Coordinates of C-alpha atoms in Angstrom, one line a residue:
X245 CA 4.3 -22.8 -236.9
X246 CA 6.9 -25.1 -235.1
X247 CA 10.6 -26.1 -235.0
X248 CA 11.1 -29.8 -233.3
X249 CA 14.6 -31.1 -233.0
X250 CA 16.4 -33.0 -230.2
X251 CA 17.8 -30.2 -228.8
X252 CA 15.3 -27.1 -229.0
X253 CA 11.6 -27.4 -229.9
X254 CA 9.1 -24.4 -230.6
X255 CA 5.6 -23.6 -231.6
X256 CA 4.4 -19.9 -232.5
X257 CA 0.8 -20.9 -232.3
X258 CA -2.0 -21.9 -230.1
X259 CA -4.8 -25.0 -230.7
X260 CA -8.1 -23.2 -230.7
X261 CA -11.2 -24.3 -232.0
X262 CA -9.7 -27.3 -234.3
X263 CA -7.0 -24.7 -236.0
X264 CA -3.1 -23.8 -235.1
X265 CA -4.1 -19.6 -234.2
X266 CA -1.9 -17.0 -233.6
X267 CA -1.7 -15.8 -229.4
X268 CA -3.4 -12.3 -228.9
X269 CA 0.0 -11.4 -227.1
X270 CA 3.5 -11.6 -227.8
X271 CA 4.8 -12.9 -224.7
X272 CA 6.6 -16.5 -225.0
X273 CA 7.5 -19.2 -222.2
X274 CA 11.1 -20.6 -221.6
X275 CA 11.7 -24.1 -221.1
X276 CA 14.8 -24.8 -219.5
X277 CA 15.8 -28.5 -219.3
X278 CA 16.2 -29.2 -214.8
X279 CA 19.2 -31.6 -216.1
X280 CA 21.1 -29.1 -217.7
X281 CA 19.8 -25.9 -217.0
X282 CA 20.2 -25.1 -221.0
X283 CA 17.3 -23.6 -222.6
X284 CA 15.0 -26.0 -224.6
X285 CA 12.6 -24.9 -226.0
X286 CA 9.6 -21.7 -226.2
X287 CA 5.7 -21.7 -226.8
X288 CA 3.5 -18.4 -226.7
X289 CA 2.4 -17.2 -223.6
X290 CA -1.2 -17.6 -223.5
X291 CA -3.4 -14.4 -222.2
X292 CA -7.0 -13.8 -220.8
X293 CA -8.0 -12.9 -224.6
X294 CA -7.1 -16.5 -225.9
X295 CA -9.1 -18.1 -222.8
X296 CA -11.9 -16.1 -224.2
X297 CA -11.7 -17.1 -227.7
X298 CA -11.3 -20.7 -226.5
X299 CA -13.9 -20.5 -224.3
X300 CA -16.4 -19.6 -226.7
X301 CA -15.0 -22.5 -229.0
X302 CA -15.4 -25.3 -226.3
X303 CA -18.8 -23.2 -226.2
X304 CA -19.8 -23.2 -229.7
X305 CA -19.2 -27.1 -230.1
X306 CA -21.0 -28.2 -227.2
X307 CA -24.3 -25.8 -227.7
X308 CA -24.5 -26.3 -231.4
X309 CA -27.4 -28.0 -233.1
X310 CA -25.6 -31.5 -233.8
X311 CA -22.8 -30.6 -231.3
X312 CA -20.3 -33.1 -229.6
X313 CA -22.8 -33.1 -226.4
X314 CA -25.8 -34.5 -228.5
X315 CA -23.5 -37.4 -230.3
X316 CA -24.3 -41.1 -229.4
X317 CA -21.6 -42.3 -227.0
X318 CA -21.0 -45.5 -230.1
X319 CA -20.0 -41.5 -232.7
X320 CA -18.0 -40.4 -229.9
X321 CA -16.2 -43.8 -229.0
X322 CA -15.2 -43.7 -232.7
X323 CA -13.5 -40.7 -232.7
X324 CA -11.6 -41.4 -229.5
X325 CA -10.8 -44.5 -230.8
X326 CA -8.7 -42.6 -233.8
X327 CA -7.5 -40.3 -231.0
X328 CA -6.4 -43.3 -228.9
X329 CA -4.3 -44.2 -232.0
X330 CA -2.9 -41.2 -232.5
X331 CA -2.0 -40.7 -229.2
X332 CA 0.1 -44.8 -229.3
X333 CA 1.9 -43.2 -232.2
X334 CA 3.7 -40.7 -230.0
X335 CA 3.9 -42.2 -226.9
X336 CA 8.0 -42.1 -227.3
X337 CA 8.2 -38.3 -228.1
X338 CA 5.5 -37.5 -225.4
X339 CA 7.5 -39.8 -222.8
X340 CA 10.5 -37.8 -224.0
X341 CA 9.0 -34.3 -223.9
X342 CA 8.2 -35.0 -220.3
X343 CA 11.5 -36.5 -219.4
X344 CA 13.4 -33.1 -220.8
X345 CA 10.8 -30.5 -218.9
X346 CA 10.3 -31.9 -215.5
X347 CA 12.8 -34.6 -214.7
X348 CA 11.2 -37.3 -214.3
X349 CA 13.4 -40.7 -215.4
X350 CA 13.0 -42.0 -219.2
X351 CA 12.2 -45.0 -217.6
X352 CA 9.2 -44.1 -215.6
X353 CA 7.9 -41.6 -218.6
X354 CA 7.9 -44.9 -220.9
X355 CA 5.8 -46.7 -218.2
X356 CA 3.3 -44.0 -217.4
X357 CA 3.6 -41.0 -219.4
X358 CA 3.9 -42.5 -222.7
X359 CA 1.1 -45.7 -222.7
X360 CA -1.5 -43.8 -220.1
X361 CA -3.4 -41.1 -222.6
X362 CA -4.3 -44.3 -225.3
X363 CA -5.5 -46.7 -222.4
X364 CA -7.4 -44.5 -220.3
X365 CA -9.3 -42.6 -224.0
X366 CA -10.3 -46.7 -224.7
X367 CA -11.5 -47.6 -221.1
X368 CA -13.6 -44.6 -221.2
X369 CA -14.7 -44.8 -224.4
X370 CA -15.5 -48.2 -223.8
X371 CA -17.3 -47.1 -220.3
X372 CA -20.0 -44.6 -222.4
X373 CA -20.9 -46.9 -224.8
X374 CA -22.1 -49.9 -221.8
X375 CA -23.3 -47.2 -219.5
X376 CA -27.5 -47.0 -219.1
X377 CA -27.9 -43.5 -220.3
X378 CA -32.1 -43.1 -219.0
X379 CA -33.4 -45.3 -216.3
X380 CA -37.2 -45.6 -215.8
X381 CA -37.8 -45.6 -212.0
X382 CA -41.4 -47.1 -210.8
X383 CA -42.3 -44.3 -208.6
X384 CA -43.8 -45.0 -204.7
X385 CA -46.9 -43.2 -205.5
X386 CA -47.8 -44.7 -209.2
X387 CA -46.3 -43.8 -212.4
X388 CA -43.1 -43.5 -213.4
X389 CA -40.0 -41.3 -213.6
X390 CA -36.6 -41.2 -216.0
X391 CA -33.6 -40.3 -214.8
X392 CA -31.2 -39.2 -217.9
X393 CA -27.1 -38.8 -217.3
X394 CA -26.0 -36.2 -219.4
X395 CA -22.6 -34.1 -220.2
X396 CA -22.0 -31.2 -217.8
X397 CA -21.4 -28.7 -220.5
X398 CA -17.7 -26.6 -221.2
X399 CA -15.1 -28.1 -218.5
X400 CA -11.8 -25.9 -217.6
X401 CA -9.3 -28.6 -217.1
X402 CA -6.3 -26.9 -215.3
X403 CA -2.9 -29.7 -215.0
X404 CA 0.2 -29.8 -212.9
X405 CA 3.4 -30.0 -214.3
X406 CA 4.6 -33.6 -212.2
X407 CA 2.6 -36.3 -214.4
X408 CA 1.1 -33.7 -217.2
X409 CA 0.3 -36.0 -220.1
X410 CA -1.0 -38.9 -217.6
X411 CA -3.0 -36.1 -215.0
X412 CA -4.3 -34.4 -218.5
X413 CA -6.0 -37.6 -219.7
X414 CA -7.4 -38.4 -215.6
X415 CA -10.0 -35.5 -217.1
X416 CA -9.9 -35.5 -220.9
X417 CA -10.6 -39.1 -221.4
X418 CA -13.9 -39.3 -219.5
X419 CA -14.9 -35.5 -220.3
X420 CA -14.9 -36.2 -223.6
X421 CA -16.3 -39.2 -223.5
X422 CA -19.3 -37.9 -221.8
X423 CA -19.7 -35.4 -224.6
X424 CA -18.3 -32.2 -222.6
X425 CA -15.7 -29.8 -224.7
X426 CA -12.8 -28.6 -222.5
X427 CA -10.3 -25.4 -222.2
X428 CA -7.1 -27.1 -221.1
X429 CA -4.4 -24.9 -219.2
X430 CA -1.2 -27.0 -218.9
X431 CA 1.4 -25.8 -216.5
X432 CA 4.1 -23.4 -217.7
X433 CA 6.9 -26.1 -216.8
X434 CA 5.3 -28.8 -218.9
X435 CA 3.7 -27.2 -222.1
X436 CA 5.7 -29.0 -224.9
X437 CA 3.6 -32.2 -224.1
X438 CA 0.2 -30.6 -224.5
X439 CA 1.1 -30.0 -228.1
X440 CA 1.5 -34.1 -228.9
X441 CA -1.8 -34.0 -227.6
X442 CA -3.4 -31.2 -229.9
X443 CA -1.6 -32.6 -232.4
X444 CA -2.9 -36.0 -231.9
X445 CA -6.5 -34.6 -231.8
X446 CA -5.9 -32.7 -235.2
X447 CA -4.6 -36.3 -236.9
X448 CA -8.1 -38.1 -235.2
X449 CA -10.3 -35.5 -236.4
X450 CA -11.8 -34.7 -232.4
X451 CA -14.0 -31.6 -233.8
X452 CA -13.6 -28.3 -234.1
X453 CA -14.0 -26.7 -230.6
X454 CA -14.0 -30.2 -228.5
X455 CA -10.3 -29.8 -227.2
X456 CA -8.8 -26.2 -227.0
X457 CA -5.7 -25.5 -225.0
X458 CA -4.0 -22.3 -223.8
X459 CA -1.0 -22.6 -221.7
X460 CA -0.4 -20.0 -218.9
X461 CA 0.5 -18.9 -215.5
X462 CA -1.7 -18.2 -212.3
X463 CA -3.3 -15.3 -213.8
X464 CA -4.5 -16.9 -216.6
X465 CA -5.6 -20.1 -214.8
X466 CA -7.6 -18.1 -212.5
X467 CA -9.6 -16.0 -215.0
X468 CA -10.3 -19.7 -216.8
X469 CA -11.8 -20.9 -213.3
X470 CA -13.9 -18.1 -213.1
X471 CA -14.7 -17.7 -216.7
X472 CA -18.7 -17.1 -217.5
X473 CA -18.7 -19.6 -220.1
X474 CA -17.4 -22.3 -217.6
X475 CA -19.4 -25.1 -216.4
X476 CA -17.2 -27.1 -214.3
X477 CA -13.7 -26.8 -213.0
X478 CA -11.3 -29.6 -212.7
X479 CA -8.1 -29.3 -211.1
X480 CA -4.9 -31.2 -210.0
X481 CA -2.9 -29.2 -207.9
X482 CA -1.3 -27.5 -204.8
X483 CA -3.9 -27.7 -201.8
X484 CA -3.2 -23.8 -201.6
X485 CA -4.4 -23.4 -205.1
X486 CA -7.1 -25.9 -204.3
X487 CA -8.5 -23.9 -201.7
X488 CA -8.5 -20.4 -203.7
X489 CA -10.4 -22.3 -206.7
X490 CA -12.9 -24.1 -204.4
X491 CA -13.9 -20.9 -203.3
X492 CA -14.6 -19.5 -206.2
X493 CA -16.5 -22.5 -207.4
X494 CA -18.7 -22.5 -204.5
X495 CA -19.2 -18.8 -204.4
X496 CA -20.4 -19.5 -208.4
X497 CA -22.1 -22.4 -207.3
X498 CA -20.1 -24.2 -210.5
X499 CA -19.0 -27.7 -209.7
X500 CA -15.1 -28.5 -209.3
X501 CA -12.7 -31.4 -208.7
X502 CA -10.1 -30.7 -206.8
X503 CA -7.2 -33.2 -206.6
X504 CA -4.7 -32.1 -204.2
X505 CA -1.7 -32.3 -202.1
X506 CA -0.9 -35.1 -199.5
X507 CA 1.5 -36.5 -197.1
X508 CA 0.8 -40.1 -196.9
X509 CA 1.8 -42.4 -194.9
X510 CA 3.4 -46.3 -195.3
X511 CA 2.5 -48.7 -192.7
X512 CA 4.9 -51.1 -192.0
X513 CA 3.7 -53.9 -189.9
X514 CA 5.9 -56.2 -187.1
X515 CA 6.1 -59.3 -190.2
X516 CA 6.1 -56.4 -193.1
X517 CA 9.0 -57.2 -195.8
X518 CA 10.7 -54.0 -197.5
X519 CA 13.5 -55.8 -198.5
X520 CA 11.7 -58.6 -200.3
X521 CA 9.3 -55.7 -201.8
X522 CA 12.4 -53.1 -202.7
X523 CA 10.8 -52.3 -206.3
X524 CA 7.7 -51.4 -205.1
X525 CA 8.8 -49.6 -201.9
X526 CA 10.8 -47.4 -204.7
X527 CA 7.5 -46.8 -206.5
X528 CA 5.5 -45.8 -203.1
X529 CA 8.0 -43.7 -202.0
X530 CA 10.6 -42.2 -204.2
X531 CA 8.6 -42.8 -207.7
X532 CA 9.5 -39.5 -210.0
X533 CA 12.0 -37.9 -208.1
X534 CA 9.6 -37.8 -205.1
X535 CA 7.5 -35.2 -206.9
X536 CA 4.2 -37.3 -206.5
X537 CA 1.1 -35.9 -204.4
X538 CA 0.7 -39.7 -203.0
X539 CA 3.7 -40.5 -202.2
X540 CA 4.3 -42.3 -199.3
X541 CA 6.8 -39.9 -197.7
X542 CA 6.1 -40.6 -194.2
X543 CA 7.5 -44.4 -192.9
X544 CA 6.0 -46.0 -190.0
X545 CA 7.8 -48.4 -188.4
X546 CA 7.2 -50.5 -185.3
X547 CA 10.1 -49.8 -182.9
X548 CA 10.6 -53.7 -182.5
X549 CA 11.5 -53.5 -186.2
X550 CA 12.9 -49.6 -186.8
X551 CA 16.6 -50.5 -187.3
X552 CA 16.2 -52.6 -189.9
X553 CA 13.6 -50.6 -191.8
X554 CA 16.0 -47.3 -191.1
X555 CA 18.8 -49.6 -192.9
X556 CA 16.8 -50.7 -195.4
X557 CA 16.0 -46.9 -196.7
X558 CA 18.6 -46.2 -196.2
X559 CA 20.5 -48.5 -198.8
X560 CA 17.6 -47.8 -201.3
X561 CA 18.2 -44.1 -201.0
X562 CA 22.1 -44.7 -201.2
X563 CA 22.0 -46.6 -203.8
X564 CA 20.0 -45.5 -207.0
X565 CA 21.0 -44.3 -210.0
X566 CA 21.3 -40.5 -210.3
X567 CA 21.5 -38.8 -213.6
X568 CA 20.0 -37.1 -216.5
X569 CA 16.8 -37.5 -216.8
X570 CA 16.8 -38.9 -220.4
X571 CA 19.5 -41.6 -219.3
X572 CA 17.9 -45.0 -219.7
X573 CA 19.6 -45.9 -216.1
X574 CA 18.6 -43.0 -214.1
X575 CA 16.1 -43.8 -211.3
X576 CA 16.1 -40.3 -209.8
X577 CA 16.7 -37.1 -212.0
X578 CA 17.0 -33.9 -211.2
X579 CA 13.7 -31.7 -209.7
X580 CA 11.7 -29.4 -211.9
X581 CA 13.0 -26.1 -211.2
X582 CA 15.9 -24.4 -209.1
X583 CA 12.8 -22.7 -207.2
X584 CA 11.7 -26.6 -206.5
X585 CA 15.4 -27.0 -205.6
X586 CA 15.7 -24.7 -203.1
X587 CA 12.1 -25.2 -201.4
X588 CA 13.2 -29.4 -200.8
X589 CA 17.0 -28.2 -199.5
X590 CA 14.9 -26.0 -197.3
X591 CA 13.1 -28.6 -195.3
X592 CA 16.1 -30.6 -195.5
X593 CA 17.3 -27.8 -193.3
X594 CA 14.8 -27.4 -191.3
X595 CA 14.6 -31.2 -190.5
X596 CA 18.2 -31.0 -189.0
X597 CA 17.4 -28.3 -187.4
X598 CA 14.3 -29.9 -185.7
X599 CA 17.0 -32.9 -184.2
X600 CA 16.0 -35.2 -186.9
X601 CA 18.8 -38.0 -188.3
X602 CA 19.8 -38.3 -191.5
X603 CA 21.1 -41.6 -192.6
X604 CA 21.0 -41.0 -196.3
X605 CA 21.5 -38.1 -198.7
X606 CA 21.0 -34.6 -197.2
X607 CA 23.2 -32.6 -200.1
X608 CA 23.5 -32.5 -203.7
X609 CA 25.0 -35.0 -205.8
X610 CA 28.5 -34.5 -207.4
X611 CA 27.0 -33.0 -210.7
X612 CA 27.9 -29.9 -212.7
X613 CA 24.5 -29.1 -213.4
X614 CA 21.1 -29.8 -213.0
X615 CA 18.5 -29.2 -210.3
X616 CA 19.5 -32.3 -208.6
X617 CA 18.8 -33.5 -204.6
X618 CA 20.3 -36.6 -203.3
X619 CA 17.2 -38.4 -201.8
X620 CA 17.0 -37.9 -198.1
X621 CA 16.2 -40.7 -195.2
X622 CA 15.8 -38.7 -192.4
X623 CA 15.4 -41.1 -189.0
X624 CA 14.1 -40.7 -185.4
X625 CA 11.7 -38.0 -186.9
X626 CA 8.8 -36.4 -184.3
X627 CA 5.7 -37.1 -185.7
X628 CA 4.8 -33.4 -185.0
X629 CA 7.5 -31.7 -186.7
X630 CA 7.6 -30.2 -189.8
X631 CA 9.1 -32.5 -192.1
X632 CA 6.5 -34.8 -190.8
X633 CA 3.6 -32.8 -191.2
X634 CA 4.0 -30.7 -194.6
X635 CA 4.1 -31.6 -198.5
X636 CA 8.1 -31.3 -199.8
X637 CA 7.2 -32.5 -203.2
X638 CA 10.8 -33.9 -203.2
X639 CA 12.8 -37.5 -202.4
X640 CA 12.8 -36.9 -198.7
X641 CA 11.4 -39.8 -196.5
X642 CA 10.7 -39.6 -193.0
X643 CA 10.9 -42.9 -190.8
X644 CA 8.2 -42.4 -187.4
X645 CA 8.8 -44.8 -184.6
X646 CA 5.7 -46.9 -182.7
X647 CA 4.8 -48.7 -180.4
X648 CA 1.3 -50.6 -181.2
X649 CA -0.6 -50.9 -184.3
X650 CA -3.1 -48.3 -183.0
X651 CA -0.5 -45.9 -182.3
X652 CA 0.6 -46.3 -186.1
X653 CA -2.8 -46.1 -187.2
X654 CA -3.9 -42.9 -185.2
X655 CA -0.3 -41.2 -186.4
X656 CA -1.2 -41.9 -189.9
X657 CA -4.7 -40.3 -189.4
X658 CA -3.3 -37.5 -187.5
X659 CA -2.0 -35.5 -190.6
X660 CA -4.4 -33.0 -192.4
X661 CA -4.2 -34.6 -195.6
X662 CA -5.7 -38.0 -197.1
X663 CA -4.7 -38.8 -200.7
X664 CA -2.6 -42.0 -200.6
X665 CA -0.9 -44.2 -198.8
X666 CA 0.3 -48.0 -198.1
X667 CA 0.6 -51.2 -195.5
X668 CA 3.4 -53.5 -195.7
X669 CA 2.2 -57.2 -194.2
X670 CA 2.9 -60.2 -195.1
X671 CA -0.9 -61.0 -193.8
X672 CA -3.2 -59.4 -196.4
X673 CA -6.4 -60.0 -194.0
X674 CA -4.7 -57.9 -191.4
X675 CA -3.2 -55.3 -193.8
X676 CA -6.8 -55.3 -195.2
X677 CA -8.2 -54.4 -191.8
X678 CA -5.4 -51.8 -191.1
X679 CA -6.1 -49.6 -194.1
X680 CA -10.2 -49.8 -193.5
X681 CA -9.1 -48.0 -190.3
X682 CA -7.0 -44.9 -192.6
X683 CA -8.8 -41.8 -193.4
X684 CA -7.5 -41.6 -196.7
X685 CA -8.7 -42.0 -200.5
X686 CA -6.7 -44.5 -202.1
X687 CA -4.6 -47.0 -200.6
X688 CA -2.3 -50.2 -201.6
X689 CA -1.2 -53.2 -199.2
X690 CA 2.2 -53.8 -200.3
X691 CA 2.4 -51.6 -203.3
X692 CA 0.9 -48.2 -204.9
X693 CA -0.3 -47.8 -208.2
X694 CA -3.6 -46.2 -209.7
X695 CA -6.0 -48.6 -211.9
X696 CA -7.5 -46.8 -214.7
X697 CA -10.6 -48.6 -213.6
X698 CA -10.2 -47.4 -209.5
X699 CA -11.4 -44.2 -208.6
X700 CA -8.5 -41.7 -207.6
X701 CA -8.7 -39.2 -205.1
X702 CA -8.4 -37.8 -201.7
X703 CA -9.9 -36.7 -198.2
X704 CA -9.5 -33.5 -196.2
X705 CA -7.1 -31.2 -197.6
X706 CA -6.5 -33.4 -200.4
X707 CA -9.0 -32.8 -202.2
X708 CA -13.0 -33.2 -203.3
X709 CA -14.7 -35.5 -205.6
X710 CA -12.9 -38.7 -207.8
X711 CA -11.4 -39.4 -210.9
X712 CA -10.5 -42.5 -212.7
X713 CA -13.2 -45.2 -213.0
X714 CA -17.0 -44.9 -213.5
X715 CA -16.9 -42.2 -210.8
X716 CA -14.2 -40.2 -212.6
X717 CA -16.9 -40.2 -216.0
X718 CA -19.9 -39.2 -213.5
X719 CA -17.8 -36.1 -212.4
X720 CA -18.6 -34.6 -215.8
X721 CA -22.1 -35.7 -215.6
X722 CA -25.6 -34.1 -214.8
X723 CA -28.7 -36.0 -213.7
X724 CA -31.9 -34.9 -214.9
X725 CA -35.5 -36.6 -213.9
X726 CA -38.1 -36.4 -216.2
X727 CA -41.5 -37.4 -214.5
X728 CA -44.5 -39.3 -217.1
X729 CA -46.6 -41.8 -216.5
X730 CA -48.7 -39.4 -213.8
X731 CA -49.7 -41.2 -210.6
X732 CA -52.9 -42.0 -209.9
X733 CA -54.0 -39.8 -206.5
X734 CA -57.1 -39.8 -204.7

């Protein structure tokens, strides 16, 4: 069924309906490792037949007389509980897995990758069991009413390859804790992960049906979105995809989450301290290689102050760690993919070619192989241009002149997306006020990081709807109203 070493791991099989099946095709998926561009490992490639089969699985085990959906939330916390553990029990070889298929620094995959999955399946577990499950309502005209929460139905949870074991749990941890079942497509990049995960279910006992996961491309995302036995979509992704999906969600009329791109902004205010705050500026801004949809890639700086901030990125950019991604020392790896490669060195490009500065990076490191970009400062940017405007999804920062607080403001507001972002004062009254003013989702006064208990999500073309706190459980929710105790007209 599967081969796991340290240099080359393989599985032959898909998890469907609680069992290890054999793929309906004969196609396979290449890993290749972005450090050293040597194969690593192969997993079938799943096909529209599998989604089927798993579909009706995820079906089957929510419909079914004594299915997951009708379990008391106290049944279900139990068996997340056991998942939870399993899940702690491999948070080193899921870190790992991560580290070898997308880049991201050991270091960061130990903070995030590996602990996330087992706190987030507790806090939601946790969050059924104390939320009021039917409200009775006195009703304005006499009588009563009940208003009952229950689980949405079969959820087709689609996941990116940047964060894919954290991102997974944003919608598997409150899905199932609401008593949906879920079809999980990981991205191609990242698959190896989603197979510590099935085989963490398997160890907890989650029952048969509850998780299924077929890995795929585009084609076989897309035929899961608009799948018959779907219920609800929820996906973290490209806004292009986003927008493709949302329309065929509302043209169904099926629900969706959409978690998208961004281009956030960092607001650094006349007393704000980057130097003092260098750890956290590297987590807002350069975190994962810069392949994070929040990150604060655009630097706003007043022009009283824009010297020393340039300088300041600057020497952070100059001087990080670059290396394998498995290296206990690297702070930026390589990217995920020569294609990834190529699309940052492109707006690299185009950045010089608009008249922007660079003061740091610009090229590749001195490596003989990996997908590997020095991370870019790029000074005396246009607010207008393009490295200003779109998502690189790489370690390219752009510093933006101004002049007043409202001129920072309105620039940060300016950009179509609204997902993140951050506000660097040594006043927290005043950076409170400043980032009431941005039109964005989430946002941290001087620092970045989601809370498990906070929703997560963004505005415009970032995205639709939250995830993360009670609002991320209430996403895989329905409300029904039962009406008794008639009211007595007349």
């Amino acid at each position: 069924m599967s081969t796991v070493s340290e240099q080359h791991i393989t599985y032959d099989r898909l998890f469907i309906d609680g069992a290890w099946s054999a793929p309906a095709g004969d196609a396979r998926i290449t890993i290749v490792s972005p450090s050293t561009e040597e194969e690593i490992g192969s997993v079938p490639d799943g096909t529209e037949a599998d989604i089927d089969v798993a579909v009706s699985a995820a079906r089957r085990a929510f419909d079914a007389p004594g299915g997951w959906s009708s379990w008391e939330p106290e049944a279900r916390g139990e068996v997340l509980e056991r998942f939870a553990v399993a899940l702690d029990a491999r948070q080193e070889e899921g870190a790992r897995r991560t580290s070898i298929q997308n880049g991201m620094p050991i270091s960061i995959a130990r903070a995030f990758e590996g602990p996330f999955p087992g706190m987030v399946t507790r806090y939601y577990a946790a969050l059924a069991n104390a939320q009021v499950r039917e409200e009775v309502r006195p009703g304005l005209l006499g009588g009563s009413t009940r208003v009952r929460r229950t689980p949405i139905g079969v959820v087709a949870g689609i996941v990116p390859w940047n964060f894919p074991q954290a991102i997974t749990f944003l919608k598997l941890a409150p899905l199932l804790a609401a008593g949906c079942t879920v079809v999980l497509k990981p991205s191609p990049e990242t698959v190896l992960g989603a197979y510590t995960i099935a085989e963490a279910a398997e160890e907890a006992g989650v029952p048969a049906g509850v998780i299924n996961i077929v890995q795929g491309g585009r084609e076989v995302g897309a035929y899961l979105v608009q799948h018959p036995g779907v219920d609800k979509v929820a996906f973290t992704g490209s806004t292009e995809a986003g927008r493709k999906i949302g329309e065929v969600c509302g043209r169904l009329l099926r629900p969706v989450t959409l978690e998208l791109g961004g281009k956030s902004a960092a607001i650094v205010l006349d007393d704000g301290d980057l130097a003092g705050n260098i750890d956290a500026v590297f987590g807002s801004m350069l975190i994962n290689n810069g392949q994070t949809c929040w990150l604060n890639s655009r630097i706003l700086a007043p022009r009283s102050r824009y010297d020393d901030v340039v300088a300041t990125l600057a020497g952070l950019a100059s001087g990080v760690t670059i290396g394998d991604a498995t290296e206990d020392a690297t702070q930026i790896g390589p990217l995920v993919s020569a294609r990834q490669r190529d699309r940052v060195e492109g707006y690299i490009a185009k950045g010089k070619a608009e008249g922007a500065r660079v003061v740091a990076g610009g090229g590749r490191p001195d490596r003989d192989a990996g997908f590997f970009v020095q991370p870019t400062v790029f000074a005396d940017v246009d607010p207008n241009s393009t490295i200003a405007r779109e998502e690189i999804f790489g370690p390219v920062l752009s510093v933006i002149p101004y002049d007043t607080e409202d001129e920072a403001i309105a620039i940060s507001n300016s950009s179509e997306f609204g997902l993140g972002g951050t506000v660097w004062t040594q006043d927290q009254e005043r950076g409170l006020a400043v980032a009431r003013r941005v039109q964005t989702g989430t946002i941290g006064i001087n620092h970045y990081v989601n809370d498990p208990v906070a929703p997560f999500g963004g505005v415009k073309a970032s995205g639709l709807g939250r995830e993360l706190g009670p609002e991320g459980m209430s996403a895989f929710q329905a409300t029904q109203t039962i009406y008794v105790d008639p009211p007595q007209l007349g």
